[in-house]
mmCIF file of C-alpha atoms in Angstrom:
data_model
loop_
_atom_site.group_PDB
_atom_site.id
_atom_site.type_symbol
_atom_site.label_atom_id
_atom_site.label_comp_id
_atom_site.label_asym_id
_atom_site.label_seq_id
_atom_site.Cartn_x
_atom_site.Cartn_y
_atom_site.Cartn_z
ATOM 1 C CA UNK Z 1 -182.104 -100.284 -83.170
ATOM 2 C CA UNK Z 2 -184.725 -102.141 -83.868
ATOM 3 C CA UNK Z 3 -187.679 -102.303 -86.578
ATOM 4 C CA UNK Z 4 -190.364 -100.652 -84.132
ATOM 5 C CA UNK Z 5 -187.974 -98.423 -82.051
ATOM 6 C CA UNK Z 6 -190.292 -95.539 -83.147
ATOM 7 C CA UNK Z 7 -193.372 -97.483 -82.220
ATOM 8 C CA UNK Z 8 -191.705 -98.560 -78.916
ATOM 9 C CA UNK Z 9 -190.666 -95.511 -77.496
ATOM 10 C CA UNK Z 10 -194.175 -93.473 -78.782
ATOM 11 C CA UNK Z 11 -196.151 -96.078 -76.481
ATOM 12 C CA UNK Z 12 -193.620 -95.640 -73.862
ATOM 13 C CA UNK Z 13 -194.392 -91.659 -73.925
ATOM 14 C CA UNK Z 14 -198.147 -91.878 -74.490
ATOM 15 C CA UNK Z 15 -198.526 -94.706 -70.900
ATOM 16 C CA UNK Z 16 -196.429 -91.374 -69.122
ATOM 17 C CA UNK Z 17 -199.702 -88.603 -70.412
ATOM 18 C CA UNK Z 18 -196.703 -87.038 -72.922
ATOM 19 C CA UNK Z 19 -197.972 -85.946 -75.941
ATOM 20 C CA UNK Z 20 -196.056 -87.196 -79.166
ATOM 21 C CA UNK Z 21 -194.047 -84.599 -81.703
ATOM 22 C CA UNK Z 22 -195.277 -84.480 -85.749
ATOM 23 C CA UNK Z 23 -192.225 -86.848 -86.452
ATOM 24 C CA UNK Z 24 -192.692 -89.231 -83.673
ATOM 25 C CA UNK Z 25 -196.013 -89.757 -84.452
ATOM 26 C CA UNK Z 26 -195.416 -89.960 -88.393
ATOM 27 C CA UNK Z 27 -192.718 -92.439 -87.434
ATOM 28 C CA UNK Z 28 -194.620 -94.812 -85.173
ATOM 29 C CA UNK Z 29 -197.950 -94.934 -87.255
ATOM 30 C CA UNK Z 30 -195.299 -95.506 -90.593
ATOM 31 C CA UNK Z 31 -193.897 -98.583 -88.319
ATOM 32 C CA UNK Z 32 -197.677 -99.670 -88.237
ATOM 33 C CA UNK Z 33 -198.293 -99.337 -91.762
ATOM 34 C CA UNK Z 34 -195.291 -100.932 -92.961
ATOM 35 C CA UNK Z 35 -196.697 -103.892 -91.088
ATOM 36 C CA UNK Z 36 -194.257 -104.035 -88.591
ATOM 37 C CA UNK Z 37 -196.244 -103.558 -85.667
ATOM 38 C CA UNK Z 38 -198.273 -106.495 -83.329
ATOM 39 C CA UNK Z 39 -201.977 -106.208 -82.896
ATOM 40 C CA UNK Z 40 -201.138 -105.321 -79.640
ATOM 41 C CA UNK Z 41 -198.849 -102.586 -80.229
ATOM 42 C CA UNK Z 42 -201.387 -100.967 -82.689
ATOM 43 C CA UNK Z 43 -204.319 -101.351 -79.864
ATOM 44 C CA UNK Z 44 -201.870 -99.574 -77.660
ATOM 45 C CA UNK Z 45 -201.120 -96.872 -79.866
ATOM 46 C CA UNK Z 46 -204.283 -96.298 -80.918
ATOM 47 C CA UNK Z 47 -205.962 -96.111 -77.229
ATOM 48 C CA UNK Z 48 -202.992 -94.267 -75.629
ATOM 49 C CA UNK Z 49 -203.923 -91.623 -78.193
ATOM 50 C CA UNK Z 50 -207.192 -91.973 -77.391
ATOM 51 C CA UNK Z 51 -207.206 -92.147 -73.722
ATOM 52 C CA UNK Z 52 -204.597 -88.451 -73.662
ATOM 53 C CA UNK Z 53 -206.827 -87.099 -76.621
ATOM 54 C CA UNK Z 54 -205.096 -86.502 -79.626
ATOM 55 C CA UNK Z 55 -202.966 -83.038 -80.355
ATOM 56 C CA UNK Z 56 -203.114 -81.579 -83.791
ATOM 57 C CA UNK Z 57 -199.033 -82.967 -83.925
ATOM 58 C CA UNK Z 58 -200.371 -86.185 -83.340
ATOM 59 C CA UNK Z 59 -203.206 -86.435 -86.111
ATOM 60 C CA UNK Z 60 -200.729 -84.371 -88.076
ATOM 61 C CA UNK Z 61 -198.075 -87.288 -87.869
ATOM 62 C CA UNK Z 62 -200.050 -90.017 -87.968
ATOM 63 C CA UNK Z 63 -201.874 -88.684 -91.716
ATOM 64 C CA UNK Z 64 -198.437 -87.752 -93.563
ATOM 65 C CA UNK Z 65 -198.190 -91.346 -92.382
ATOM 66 C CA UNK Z 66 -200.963 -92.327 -93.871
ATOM 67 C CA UNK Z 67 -200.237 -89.935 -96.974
ATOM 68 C CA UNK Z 68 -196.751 -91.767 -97.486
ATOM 69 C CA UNK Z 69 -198.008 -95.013 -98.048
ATOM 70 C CA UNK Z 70 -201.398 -94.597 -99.948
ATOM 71 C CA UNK Z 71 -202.007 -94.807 -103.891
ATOM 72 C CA UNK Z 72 -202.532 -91.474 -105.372
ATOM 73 C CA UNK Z 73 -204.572 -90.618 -108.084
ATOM 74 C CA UNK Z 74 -203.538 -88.234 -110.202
ATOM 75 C CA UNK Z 75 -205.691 -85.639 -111.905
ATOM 76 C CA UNK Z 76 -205.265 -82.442 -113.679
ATOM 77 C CA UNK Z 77 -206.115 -79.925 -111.026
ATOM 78 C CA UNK Z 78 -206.669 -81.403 -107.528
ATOM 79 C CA UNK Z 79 -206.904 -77.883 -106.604
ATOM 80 C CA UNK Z 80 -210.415 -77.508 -107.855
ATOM 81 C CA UNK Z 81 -211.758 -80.906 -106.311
ATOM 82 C CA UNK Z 82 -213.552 -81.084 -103.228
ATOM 83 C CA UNK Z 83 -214.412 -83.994 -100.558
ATOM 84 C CA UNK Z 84 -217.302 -84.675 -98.367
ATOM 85 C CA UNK Z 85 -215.709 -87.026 -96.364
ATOM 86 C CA UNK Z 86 -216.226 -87.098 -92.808
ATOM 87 C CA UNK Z 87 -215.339 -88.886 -89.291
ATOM 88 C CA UNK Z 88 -218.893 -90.856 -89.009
ATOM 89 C CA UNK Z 89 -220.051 -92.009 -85.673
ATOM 90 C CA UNK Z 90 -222.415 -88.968 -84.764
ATOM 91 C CA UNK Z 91 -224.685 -89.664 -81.456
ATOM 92 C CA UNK Z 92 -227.716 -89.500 -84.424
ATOM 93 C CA UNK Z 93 -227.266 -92.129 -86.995
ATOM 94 C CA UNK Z 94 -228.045 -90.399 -90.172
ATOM 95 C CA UNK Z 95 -228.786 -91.545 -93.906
ATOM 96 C CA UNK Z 96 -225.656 -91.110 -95.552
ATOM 97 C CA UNK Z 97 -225.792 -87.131 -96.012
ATOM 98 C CA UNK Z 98 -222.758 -86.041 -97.043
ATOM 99 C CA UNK Z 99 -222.676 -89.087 -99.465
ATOM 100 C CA UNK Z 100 -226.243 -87.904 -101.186
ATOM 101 C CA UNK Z 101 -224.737 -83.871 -100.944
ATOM 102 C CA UNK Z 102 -221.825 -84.886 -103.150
ATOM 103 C CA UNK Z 103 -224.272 -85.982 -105.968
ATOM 104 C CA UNK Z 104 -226.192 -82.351 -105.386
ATOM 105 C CA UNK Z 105 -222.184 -80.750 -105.527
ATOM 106 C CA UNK Z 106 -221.425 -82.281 -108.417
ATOM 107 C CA UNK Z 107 -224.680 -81.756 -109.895
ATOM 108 C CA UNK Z 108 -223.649 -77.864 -109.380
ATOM 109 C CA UNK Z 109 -220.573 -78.560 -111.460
ATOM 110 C CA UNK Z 110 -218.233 -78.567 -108.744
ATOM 111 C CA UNK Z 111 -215.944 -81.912 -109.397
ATOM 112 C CA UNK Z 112 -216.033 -84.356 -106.078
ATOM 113 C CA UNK Z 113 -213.497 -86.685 -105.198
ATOM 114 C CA UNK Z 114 -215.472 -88.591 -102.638
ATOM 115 C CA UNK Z 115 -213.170 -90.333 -100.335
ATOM 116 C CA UNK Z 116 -215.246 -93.184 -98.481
ATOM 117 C CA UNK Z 117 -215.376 -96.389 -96.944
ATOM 118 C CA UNK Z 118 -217.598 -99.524 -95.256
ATOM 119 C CA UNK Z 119 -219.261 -98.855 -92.334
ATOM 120 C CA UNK Z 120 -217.369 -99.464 -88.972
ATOM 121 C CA UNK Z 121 -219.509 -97.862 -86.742
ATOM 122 C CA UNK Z 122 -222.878 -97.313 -88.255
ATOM 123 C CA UNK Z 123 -225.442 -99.469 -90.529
ATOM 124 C CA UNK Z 124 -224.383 -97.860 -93.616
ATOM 125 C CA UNK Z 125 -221.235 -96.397 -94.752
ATOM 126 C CA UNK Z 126 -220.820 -94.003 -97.583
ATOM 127 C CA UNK Z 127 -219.531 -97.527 -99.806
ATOM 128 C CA UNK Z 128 -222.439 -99.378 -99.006
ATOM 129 C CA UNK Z 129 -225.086 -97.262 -100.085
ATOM 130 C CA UNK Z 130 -223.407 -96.499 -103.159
ATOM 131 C CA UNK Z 131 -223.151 -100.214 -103.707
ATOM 132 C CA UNK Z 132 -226.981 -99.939 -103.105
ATOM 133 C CA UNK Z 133 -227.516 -97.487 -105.621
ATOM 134 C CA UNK Z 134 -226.121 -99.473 -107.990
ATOM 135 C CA UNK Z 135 -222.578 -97.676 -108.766
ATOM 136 C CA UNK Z 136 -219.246 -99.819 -109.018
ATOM 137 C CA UNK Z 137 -217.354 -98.820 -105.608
ATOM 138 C CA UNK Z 138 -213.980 -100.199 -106.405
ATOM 139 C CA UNK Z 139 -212.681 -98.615 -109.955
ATOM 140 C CA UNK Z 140 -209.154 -98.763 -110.898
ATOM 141 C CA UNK Z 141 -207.621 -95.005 -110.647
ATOM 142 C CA UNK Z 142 -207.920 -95.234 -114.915
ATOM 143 C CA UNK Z 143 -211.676 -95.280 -114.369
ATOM 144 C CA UNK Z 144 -211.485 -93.744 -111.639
ATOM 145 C CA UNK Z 145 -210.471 -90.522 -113.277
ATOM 146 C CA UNK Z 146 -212.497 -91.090 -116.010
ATOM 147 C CA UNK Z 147 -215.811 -90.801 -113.888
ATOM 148 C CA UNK Z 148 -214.699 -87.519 -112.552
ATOM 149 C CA UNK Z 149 -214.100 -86.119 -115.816
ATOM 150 C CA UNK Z 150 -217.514 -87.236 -117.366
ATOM 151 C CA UNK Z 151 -219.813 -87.070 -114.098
ATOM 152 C CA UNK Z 152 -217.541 -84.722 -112.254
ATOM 153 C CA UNK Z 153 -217.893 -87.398 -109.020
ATOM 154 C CA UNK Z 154 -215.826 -90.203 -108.673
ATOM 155 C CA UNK Z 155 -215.500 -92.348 -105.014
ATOM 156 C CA UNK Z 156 -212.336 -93.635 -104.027
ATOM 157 C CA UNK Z 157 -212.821 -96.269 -101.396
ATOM 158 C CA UNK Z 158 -210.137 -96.146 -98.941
ATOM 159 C CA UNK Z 159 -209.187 -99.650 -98.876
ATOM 160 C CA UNK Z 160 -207.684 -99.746 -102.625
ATOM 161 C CA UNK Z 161 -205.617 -96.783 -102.161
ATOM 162 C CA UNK Z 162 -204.982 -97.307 -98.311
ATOM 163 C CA UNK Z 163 -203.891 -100.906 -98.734
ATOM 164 C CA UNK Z 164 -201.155 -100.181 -95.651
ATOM 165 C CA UNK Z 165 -205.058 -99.848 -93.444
ATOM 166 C CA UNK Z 166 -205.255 -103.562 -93.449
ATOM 167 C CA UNK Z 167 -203.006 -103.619 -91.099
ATOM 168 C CA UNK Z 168 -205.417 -101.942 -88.503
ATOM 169 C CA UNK Z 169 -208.825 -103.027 -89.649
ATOM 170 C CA UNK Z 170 -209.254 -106.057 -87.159
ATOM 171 C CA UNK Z 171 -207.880 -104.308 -84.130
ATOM 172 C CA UNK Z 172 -210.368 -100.953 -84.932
ATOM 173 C CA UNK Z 173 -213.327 -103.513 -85.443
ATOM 174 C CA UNK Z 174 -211.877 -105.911 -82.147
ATOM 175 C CA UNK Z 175 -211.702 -102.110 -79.851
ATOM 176 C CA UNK Z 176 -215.234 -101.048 -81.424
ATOM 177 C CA UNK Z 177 -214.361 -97.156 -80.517
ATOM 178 C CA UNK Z 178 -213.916 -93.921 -82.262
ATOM 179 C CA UNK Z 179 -209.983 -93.847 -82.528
ATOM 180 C CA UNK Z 180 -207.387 -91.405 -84.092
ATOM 181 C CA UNK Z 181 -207.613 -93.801 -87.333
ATOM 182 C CA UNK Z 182 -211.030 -92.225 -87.582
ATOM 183 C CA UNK Z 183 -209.590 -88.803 -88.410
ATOM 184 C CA UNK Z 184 -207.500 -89.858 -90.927
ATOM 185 C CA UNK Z 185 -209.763 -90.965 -93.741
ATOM 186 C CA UNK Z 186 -210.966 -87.462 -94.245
ATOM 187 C CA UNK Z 187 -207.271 -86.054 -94.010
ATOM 188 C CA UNK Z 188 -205.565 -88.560 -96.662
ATOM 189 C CA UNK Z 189 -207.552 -88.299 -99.597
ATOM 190 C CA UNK Z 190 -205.828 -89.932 -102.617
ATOM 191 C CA UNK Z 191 -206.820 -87.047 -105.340
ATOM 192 C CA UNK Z 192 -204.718 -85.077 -102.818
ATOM 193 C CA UNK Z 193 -207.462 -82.290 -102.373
ATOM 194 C CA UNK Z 194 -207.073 -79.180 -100.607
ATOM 195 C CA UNK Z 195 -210.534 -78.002 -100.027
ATOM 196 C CA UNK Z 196 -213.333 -79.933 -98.046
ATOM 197 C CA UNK Z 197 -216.128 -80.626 -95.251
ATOM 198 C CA UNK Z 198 -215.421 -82.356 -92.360
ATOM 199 C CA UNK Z 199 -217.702 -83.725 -89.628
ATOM 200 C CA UNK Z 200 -216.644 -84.693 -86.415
ATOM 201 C CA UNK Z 201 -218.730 -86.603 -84.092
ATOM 202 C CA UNK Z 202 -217.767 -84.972 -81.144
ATOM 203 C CA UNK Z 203 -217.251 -81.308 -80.659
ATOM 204 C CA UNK Z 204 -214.110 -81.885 -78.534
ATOM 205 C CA UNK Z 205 -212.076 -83.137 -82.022
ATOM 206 C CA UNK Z 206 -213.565 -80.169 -84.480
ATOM 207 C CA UNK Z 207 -210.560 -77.972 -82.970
ATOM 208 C CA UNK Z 208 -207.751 -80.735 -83.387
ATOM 209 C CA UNK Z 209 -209.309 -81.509 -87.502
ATOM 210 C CA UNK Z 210 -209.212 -78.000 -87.947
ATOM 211 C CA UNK Z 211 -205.687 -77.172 -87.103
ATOM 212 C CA UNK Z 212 -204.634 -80.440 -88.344
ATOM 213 C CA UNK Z 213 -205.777 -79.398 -91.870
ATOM 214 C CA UNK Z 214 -204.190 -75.887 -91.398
ATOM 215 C CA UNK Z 215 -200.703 -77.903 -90.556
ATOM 216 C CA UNK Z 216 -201.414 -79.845 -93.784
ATOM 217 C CA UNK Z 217 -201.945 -77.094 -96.576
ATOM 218 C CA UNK Z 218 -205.549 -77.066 -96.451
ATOM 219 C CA UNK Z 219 -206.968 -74.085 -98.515
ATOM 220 C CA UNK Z 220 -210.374 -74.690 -97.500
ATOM 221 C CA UNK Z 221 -212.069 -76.274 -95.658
ATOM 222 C CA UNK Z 222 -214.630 -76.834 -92.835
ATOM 223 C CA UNK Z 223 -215.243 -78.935 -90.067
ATOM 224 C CA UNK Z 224 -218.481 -79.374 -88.587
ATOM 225 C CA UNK Z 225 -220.333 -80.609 -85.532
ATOM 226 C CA UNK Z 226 -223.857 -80.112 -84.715
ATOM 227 C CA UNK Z 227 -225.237 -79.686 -81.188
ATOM 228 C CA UNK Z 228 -227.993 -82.266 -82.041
ATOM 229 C CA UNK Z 229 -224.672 -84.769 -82.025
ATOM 230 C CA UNK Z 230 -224.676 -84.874 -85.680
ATOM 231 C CA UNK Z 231 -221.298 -85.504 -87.771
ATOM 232 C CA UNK Z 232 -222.734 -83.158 -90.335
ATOM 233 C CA UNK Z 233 -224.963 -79.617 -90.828
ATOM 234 C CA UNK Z 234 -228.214 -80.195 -88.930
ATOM 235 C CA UNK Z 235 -231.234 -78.153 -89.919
ATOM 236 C CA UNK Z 236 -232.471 -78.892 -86.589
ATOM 237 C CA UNK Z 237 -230.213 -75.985 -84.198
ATOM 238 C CA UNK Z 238 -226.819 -74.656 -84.865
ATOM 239 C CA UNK Z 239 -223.643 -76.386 -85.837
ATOM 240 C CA UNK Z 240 -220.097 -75.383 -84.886
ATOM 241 C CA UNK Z 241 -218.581 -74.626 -87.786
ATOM 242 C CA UNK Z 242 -214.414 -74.521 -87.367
ATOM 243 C CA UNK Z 243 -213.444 -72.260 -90.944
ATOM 244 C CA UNK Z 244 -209.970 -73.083 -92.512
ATOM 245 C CA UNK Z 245 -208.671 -71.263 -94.482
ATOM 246 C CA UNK Z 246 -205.199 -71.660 -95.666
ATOM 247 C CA UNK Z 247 -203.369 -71.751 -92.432
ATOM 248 C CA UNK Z 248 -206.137 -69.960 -90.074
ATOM 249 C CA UNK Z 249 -208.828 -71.353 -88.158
ATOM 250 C CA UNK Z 250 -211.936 -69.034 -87.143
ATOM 251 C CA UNK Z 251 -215.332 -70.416 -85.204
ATOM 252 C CA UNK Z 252 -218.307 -69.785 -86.241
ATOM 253 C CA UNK Z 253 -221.945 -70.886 -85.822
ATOM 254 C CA UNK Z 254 -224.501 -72.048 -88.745
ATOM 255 C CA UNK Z 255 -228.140 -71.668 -88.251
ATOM 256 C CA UNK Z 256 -230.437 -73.216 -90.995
ATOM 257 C CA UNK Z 257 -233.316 -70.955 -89.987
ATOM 258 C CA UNK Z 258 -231.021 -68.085 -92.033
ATOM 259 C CA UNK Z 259 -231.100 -70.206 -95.168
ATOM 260 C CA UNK Z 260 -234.686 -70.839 -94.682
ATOM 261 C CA UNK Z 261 -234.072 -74.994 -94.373
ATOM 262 C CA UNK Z 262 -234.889 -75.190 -90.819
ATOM 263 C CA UNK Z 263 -236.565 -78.158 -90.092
ATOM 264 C CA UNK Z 264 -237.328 -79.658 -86.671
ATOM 265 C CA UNK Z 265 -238.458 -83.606 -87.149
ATOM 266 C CA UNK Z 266 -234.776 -85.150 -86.845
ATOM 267 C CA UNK Z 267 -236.863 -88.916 -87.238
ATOM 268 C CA UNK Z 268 -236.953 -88.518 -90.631
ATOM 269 C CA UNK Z 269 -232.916 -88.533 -90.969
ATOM 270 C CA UNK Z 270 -232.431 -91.732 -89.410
ATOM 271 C CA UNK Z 271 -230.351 -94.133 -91.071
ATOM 272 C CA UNK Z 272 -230.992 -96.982 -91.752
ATOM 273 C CA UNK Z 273 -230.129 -100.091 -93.828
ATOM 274 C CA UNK Z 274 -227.775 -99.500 -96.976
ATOM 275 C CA UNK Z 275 -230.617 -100.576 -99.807
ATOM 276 C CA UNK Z 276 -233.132 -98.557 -97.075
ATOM 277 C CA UNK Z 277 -231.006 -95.563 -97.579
ATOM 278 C CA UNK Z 278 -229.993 -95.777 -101.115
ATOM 279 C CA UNK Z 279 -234.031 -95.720 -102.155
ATOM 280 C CA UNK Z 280 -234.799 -92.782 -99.685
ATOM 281 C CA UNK Z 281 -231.721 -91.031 -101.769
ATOM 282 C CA UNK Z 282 -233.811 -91.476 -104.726
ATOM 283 C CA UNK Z 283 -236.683 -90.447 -103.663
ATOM 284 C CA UNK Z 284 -235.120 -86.824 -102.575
ATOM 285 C CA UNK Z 285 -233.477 -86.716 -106.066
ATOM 286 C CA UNK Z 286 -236.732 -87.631 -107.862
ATOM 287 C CA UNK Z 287 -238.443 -84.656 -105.814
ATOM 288 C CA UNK Z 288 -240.040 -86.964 -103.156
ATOM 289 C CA UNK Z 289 -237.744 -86.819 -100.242
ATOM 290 C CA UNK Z 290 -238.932 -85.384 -96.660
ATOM 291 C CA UNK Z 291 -238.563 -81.632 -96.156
ATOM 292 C CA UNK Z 292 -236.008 -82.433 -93.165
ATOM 293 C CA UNK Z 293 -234.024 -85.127 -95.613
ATOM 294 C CA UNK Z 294 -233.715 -82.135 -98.498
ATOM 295 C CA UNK Z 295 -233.092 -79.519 -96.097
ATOM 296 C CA UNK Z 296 -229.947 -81.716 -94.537
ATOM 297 C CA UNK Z 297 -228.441 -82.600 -97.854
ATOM 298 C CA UNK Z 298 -228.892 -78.877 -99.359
ATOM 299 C CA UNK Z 299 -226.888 -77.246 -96.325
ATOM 300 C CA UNK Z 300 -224.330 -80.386 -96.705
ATOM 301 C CA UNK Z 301 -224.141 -79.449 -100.377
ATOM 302 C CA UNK Z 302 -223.711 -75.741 -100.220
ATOM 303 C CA UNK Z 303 -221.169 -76.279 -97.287
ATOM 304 C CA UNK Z 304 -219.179 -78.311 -100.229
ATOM 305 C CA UNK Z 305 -219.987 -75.525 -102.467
ATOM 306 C CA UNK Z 306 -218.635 -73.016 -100.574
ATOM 307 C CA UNK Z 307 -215.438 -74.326 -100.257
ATOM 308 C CA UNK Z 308 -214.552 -74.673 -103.343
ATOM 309 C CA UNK Z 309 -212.706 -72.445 -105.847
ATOM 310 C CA UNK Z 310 -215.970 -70.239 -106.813
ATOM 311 C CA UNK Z 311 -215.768 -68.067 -104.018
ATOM 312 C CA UNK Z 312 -219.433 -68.570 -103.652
ATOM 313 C CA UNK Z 313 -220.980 -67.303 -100.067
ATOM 314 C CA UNK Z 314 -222.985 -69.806 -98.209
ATOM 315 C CA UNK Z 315 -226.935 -68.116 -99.169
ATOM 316 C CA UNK Z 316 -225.612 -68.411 -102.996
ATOM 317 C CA UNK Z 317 -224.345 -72.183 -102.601
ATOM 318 C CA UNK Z 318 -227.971 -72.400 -100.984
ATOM 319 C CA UNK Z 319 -229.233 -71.384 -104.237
ATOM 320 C CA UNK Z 320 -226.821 -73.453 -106.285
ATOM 321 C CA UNK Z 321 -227.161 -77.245 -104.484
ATOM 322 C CA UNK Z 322 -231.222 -76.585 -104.546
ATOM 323 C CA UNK Z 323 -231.453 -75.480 -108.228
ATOM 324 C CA UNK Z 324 -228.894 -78.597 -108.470
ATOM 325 C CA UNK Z 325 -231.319 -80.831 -106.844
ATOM 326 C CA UNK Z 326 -234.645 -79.508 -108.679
ATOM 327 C CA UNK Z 327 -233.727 -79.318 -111.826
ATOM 328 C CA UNK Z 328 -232.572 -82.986 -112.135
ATOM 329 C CA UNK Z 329 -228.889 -82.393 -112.006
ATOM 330 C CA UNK Z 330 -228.036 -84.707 -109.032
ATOM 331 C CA UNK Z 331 -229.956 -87.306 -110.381
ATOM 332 C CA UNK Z 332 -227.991 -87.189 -113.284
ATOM 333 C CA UNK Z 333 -224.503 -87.466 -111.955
ATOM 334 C CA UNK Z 334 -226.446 -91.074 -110.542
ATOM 335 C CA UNK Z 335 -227.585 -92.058 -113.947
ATOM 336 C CA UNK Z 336 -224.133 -91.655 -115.895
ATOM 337 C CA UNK Z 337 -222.091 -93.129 -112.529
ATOM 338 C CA UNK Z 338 -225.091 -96.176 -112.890
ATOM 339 C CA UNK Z 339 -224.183 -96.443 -116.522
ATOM 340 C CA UNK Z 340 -220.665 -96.745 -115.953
ATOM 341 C CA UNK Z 341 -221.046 -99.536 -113.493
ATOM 342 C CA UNK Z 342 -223.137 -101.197 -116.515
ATOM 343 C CA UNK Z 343 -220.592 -100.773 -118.913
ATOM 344 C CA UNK Z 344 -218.552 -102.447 -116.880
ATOM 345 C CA UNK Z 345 -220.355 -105.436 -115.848
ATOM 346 C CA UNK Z 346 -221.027 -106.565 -119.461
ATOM 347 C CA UNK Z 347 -217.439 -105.696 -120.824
#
């Protein structure tokens, strides 16, 4: 048999329309992450998926994949961590949201393994506009760790614990679509947390994340899409919310008008260049931000917040991420993570 057998035979069943089983999809991705697979083959994979639309077995597969071959940092209860990490790639290009909620989360004193990379699709990913605001993206886990336990946030940027993703990153960037690798980065977090927020750019995949995560040991978590087209909580409309909760999956909708953060003038959330972004971050944190831009980030937060081990409702994590944000809290967390970058630079 050969080296890519498993790789072979999944393209063979994916050109016929068949769907691929948890371990034949865990075995042809871990093919592609050994480096054992062609360009070719991985554009194949990675479109056949795309073409059938990926099962929860599939995405299931594909991240324990993922899981097997990533770095893991270790930390003394991932249990209580949460992640804001979501799919990108939302019809409205947005300012880095979730990235400026985890600052308001961890503000809250909820600790925030933020699991992020460069942008592929959009003008700024979450790793470029923390670059732009001045933090040190790429710590070793040591540091890594370190952050969380003095700023309770620390960013883990995919390519130093996913090193096996080099192996796809010039076929995603040569296809230029939303693909099943897009999925993953919010499902293999390397602090191994079990409780996050999820948004999917299209409504079709919130389903597939959802039960996915379930499948995976998820305690809690939830994946949101906005009918605006937003990967994230809009406080322009509803958003589909898909609730996990250990291995269930309810559907539910989330209205900011019932939090009182309804706000109608989506312009203001536009994204746009990473040092563009980073200072309009600021400006929310220093009190300054657009109504629209602090009503965004608060429901982000509080979706973060809810999730977590406090067994907060949503209208008290409301409360939390905005007394979070006003009181100076989330500006904070920025301070001591721009301090340690300093530290750094002159030791």
């Amino acid at each position: 048999m050969t080296h890519d057998a498993a790789l072979r035979f999944a393209i063979q069943q994916l050109s016929q329309g068949a769907p691929l089983t948890r371990e034949g999809s865990a075995a042809a991705f871990g093919v592609v992450m050994r480096g054992e697979a062609t360009p070719v083959q991985i554009a194949a994979l990675l479109m056949g998926l795309r073409s059938k639309g990926e099962t929860p077995d599939e995405v299931a597969g594909a991240a324990l994949a993922l899981r097997c071959a990533m770095l893991r940092l270790d930390t003394e209860d991932p249990h209580l961590l949460v992640d804001t990490c979501g799919t990108g790639g939302g019809r409205v290009g947005t300012l880095n949201i979730s990235t400026a909620a985890a600052f308001v989360v961890a503000g809250a004193g909820v600790p925030v393994a933020k699991h992020g990379n460069r942008s592929y699709t959009s003008r700024s990913g979450s790793a470029d506009v923390l670059e732009a605001l001045g933090i040190d993206i790429d710590l070793a886990p040591d540091a890594a760790r370190d952050a969380l336990e003095s700023t309770k946030l620390t960013f883990l940027f995919a390519p130093a614990y996913h090193p096996a993703m080099r192996h796809m990153g010039p076929v995603r960037k040569e296809l230029g679509v939303h693909t099943i690798m897009n999925l993953l980065g919010p499902l293999a977090n390397p602090a191994g947390v079990v409780r996050q927020v999820v948004g999917v750019s299209e409504a079709a995949r919130g389903k597939v994340v959802a039960e996915t995560l379930a499948m995976l040991g998820t305690r809690h978590a939830l994946v949101l899409h906005a009918a605006v087209g937003m990967d994230e909580i809009s406080p322009s409309g509803p958003t589909l919310v898909w609730e996990v909760r250990d291995e269930r999956v309810s559907t539910w909708e989330l209205e900011p008008a019932t939090f009182g953060l309804e706000s109608g003038n989506l312009e203001d959330l536009a994204g746009g260049e990473p040092a563009e972004n980073a200072v309009r971050i600021e400006r929310l944190f220093a009190g300054q931000g657009s109504r629209v831009v602090r009503c965004a980030v608060l429901l982000n937060a509080a979706a973060a917040l809810f999730v977590s081990a406090n067994g907060w409702q949503m209208d008290e994590a409301v409360e939390r991420a905005a007394n979070a944000l006003d009181s100076g809290a989330a500006a904070g967390v920025l301070e001591r993570l721009r301090l340690t970058a300093r530290r750094k630079i002159r030791s």
